[in-house]
Coordinates of C-alpha atoms in Angstrom, one line a residue:
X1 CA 246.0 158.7 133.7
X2 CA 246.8 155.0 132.5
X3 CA 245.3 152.5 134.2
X4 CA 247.2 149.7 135.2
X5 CA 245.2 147.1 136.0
X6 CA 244.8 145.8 132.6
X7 CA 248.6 145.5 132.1
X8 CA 248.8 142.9 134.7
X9 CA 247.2 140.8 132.3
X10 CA 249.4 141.2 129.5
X11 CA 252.0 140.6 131.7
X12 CA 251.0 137.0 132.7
X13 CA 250.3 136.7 128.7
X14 CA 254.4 137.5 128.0
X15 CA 255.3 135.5 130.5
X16 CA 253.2 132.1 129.5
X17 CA 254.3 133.0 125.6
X18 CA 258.1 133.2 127.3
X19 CA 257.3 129.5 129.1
X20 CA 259.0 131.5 132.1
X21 CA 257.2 128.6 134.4
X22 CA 255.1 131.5 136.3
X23 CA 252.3 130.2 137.8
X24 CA 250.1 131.7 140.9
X25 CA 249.8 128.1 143.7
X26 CA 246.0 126.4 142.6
X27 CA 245.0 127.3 146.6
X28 CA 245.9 130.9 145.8
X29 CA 244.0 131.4 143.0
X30 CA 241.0 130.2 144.2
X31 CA 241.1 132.3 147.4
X32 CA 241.5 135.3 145.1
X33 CA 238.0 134.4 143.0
X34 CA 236.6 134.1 146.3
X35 CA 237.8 136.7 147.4
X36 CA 236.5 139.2 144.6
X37 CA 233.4 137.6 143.9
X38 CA 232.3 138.3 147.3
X39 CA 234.4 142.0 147.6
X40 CA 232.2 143.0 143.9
X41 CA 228.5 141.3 145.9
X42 CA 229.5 142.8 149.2
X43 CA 230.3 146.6 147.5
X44 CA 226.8 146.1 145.3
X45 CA 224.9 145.0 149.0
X46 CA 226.0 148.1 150.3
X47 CA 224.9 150.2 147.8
X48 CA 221.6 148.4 147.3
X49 CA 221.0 149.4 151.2
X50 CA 221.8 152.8 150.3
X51 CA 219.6 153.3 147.4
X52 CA 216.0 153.6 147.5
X53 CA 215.3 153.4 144.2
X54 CA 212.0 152.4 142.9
X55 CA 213.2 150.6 139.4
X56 CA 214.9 148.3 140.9
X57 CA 213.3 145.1 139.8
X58 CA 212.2 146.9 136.5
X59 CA 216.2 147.3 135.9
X60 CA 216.5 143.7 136.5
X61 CA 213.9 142.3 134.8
X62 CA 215.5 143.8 131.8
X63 CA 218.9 142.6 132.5
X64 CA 217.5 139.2 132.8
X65 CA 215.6 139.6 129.4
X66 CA 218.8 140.7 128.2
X67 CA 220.5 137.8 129.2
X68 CA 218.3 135.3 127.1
X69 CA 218.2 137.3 124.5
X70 CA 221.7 137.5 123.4
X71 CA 221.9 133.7 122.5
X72 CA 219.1 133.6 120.3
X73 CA 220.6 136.7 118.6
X74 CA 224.0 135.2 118.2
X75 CA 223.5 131.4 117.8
X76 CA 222.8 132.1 114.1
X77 CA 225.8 133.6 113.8
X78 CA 227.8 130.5 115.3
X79 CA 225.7 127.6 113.3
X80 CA 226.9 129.1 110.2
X81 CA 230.4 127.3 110.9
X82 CA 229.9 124.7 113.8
X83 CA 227.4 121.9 115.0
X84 CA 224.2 122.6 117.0
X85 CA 225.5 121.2 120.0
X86 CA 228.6 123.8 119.3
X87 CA 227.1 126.5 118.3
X88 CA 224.6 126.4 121.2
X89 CA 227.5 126.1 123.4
X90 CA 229.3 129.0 122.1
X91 CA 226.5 131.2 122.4
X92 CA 225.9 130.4 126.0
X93 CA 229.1 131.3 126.5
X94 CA 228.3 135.2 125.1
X95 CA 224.9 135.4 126.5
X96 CA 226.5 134.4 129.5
X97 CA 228.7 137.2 132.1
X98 CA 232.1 137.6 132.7
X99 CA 232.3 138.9 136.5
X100 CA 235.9 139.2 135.9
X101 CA 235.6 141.7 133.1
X102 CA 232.7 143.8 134.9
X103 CA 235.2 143.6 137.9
X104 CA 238.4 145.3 135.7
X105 CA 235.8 148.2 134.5
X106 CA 234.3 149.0 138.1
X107 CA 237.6 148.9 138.8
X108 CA 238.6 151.6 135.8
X109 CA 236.0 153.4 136.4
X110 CA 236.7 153.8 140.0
X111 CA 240.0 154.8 139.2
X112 CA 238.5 158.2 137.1
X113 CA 236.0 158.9 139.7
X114 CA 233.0 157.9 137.8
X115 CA 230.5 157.3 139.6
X116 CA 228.4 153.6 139.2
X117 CA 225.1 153.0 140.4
X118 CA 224.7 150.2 143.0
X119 CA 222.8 147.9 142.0
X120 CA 224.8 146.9 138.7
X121 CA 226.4 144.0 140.8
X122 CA 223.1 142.4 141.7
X123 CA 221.8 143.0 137.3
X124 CA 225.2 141.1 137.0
X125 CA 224.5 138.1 139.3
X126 CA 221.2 138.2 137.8
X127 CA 222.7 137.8 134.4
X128 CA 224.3 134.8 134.4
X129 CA 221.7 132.4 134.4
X130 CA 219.3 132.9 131.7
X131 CA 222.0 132.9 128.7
X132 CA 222.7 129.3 130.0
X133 CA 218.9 128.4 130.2
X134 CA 218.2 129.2 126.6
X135 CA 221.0 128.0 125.1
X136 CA 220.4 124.5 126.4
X137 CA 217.0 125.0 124.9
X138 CA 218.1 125.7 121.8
X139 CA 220.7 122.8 121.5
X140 CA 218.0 120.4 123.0
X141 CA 214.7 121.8 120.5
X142 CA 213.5 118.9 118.8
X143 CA 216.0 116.3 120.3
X144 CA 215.0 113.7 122.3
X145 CA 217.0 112.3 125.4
X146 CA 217.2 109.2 127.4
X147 CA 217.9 110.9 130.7
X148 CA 216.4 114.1 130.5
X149 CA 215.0 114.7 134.1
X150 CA 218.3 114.1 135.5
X151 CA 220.3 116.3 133.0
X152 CA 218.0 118.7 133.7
X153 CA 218.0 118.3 137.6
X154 CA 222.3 118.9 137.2
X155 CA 222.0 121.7 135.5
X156 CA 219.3 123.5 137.3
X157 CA 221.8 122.8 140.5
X158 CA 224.7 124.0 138.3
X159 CA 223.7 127.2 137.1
X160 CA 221.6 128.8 140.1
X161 CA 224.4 126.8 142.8
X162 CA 227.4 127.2 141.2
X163 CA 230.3 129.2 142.9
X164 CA 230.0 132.7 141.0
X165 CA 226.0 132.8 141.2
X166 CA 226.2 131.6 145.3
X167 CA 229.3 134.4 146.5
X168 CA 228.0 137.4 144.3
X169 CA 224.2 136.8 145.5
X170 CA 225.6 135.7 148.9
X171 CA 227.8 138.8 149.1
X172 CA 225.0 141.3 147.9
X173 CA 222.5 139.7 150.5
X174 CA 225.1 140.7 153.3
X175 CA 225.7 143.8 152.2
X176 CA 222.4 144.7 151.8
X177 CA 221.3 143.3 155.5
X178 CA 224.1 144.4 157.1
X179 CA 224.4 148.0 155.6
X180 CA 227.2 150.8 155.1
X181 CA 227.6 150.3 158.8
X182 CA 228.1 147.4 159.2
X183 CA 230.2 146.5 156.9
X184 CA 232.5 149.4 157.7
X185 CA 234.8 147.5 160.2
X186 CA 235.7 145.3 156.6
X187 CA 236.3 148.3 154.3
X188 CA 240.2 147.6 154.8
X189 CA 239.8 143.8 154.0
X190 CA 237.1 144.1 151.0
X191 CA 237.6 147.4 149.9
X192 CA 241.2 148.9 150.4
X193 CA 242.6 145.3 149.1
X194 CA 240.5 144.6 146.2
X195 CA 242.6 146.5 143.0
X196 CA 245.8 144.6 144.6
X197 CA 243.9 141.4 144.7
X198 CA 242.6 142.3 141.1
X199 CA 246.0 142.7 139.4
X200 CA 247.3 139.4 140.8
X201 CA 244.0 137.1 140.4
X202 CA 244.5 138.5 136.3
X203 CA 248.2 138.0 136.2
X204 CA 247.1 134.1 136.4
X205 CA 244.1 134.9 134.0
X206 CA 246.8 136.6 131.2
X207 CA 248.5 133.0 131.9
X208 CA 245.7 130.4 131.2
X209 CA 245.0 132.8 128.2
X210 CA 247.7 132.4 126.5
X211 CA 247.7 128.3 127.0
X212 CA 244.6 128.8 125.3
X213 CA 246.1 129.7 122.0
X214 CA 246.4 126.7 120.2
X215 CA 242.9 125.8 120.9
X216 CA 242.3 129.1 119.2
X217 CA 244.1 128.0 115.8
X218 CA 242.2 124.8 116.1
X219 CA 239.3 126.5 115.7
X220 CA 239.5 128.8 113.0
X221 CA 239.6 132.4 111.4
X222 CA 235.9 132.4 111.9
X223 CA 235.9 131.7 115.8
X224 CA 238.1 134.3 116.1
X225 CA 236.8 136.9 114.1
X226 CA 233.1 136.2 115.8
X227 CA 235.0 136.4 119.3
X228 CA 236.1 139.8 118.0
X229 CA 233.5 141.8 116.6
X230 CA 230.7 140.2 118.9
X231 CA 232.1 142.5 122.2
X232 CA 231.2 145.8 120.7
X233 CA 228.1 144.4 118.6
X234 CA 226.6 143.2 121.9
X235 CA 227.4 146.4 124.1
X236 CA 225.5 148.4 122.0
X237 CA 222.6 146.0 123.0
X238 CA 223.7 146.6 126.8
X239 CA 224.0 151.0 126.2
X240 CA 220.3 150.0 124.7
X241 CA 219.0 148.8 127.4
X242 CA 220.7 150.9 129.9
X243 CA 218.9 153.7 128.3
X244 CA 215.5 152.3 129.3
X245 CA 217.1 152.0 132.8
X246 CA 218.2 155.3 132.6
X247 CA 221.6 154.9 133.9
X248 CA 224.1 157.0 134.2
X249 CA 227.9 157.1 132.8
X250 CA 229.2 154.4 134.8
X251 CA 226.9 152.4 135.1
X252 CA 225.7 152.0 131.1
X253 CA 229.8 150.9 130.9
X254 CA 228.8 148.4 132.9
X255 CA 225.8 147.2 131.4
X256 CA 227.8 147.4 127.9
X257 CA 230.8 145.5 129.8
X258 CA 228.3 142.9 131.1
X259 CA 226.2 142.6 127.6
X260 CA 230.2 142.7 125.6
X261 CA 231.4 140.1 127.8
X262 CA 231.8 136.7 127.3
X263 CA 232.0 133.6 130.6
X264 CA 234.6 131.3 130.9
X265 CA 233.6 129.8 134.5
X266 CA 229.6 129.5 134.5
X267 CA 229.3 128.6 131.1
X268 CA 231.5 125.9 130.2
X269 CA 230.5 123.9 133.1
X270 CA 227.0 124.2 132.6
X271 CA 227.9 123.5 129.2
X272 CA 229.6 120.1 130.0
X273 CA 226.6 119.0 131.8
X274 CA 223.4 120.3 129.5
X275 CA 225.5 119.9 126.2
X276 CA 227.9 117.2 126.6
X277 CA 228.6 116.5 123.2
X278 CA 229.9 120.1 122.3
X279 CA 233.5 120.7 122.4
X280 CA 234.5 123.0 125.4
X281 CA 237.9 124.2 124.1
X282 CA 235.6 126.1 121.4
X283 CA 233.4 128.3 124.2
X284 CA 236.7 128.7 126.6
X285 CA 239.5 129.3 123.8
X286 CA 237.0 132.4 122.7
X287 CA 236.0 133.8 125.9
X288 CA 239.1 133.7 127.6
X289 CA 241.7 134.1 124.4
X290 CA 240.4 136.5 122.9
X291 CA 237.2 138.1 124.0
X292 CA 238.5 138.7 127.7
X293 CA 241.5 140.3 126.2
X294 CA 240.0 142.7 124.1
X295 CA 237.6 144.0 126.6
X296 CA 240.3 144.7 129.3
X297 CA 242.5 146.2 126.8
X298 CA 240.2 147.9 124.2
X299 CA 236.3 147.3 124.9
X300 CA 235.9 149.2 128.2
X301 CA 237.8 152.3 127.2
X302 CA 235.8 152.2 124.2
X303 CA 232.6 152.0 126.0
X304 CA 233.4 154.5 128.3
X305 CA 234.0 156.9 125.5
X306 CA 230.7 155.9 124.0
X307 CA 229.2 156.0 126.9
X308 CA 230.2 160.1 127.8
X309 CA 230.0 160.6 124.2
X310 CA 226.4 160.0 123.7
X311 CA 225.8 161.3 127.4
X312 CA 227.2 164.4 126.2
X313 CA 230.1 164.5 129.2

């Protein structure tokens, strides 16, 4: 069965390349991030409350080490062709989470019945902060600032307040207090809407993509190929550490979505505040022109057959 959730995205691609003047309303848009980021915490709450599984924090500890890792892996890779400031940028940016992305494979997955462990959403949440830590590090080793305190005080507030980090950790704190129960009466509002709500929120996303394209050629061959062949690189990184989790199917494709992705929300707005003198198109263009692309369309079927292939299923 084809799954059609990643077409919606192609979709708003044609139609941007077409200048067809679609556009979702800015008010609409931001209800429907809202709305999923807390739909994806709520769902992971629930599940939390249903589990009573004793690795919890082991898993997370290891998503979180997984998370800082990544930069110092691929900032090498990045200061081959751009500045420090850039290529520390850029590899916040893929240390970093897209929620988005691990949102489009929950939601394939869901739709061919494999089953995902619960607490993925929290390891995701959990995720997007220490990519964005280190990566200011690394841009600011050795360089001395006038203002550091206050920088530092912004971006503290930035990455653990920011919108993404406050509705996912919000959502799986009320899912997990209030329970399957509880939470029952808004199964039709958070559950039964959230695929609809999915294709339209990246109908806007295939939009702002494709606006991004000239930023892309801006950039360079290099960018592009790095933005391309880092989404499979890194999800073997997240299948290796869902194998000392011991996870199952589903839920090492969502480790290898969350390690393969790349953010485009979290990131560059850290980004502007602890590195202000990279160049943000660079980070956003890649994430969102062509690293979000190739996941919905090509990484998570690929790391689903991966995934069953070295499970043996």
């Amino acid at each position: 069965m084809v799954d059609a959730v990643p077409f919606f995205f192609a979709l708003g691609a044609v139609a941007s390349l077409a200048r067809s003047g679609l556009r979702l309303p800015a008010a609409v848009f931001e209800t429907l991030s809202i709305y999923l980021l807390l739909a994806i915490g709520l769902k992971g709450g629930v599940e939390i409350a249903r589990s009573e599984s004793a690795t919890l924090w082991v898993d997370a500890l290891l998503a979180i080490g997984l998370g800082a890792i990544i930069p110092l892996l691929v900032f090498p890779l990045f200061r081959l062709s751009f500045s420090r400031p850039d290529a520390a940028s850029l590899s916040a940016h893929y240390g970093s989470v897209s929620i988005v992305t691990f949102a489009v494979g929950a939601a394939v997955l869901a739709g061919r019945g494999v089953e995902v462990e619960g607490h993925l959403a929290l390891l995701a949440a959990l995720m997007e902060a220490p990519a964005l830590i280190v990566a200011t590090l690394i841009a600011r080793w050795g360089v001395k600032s006038a203002d550091g305190s206050s920088t530092a005080g912004a971006l503290v507030h930035e990455v653990f307040a920011n919108k993404s980090v406050v509705l996912l950790g919000g959502g799986i704190l009320i899912g997990w207090v209030a329970g399957p129960q509880g939470l029952e009466p808004l199964s039709p509002l958070f559950v039964d809407l959230f695929k609809g709500a999915l294709c339209l929120f990246l109908l806007e996303m295939g939009l702002i993509a494709a606006d991004r394209l000239p930023d892309l050629k801006k950039a360079g061959l290099f960018l592009v190929g790095s933005a391309l062949a880092l989404p499979p690189v890194l999800a073997l990184a997240g299948w290796g550490v869902a194998q000392l989790m011991g996870l199952g199917v589903g839920g090492t494709v969502l480790m290898m979505t969350l390690a393969g992705s790349a953010s485009y929300i979290a990131a560059p707005t850290a980004m502007r505040i602890a590195v202000p003198e990279a160049n943000p198109a660079l980070g956003v263009a890649a994430a969102l022109a062509v690293t979000f692309p190739f996941n919905l369309l090509l990484g998570i079927p690929l790391y689903l057959w991966w995934a069953q292939t070295m499970a043996g299923a």
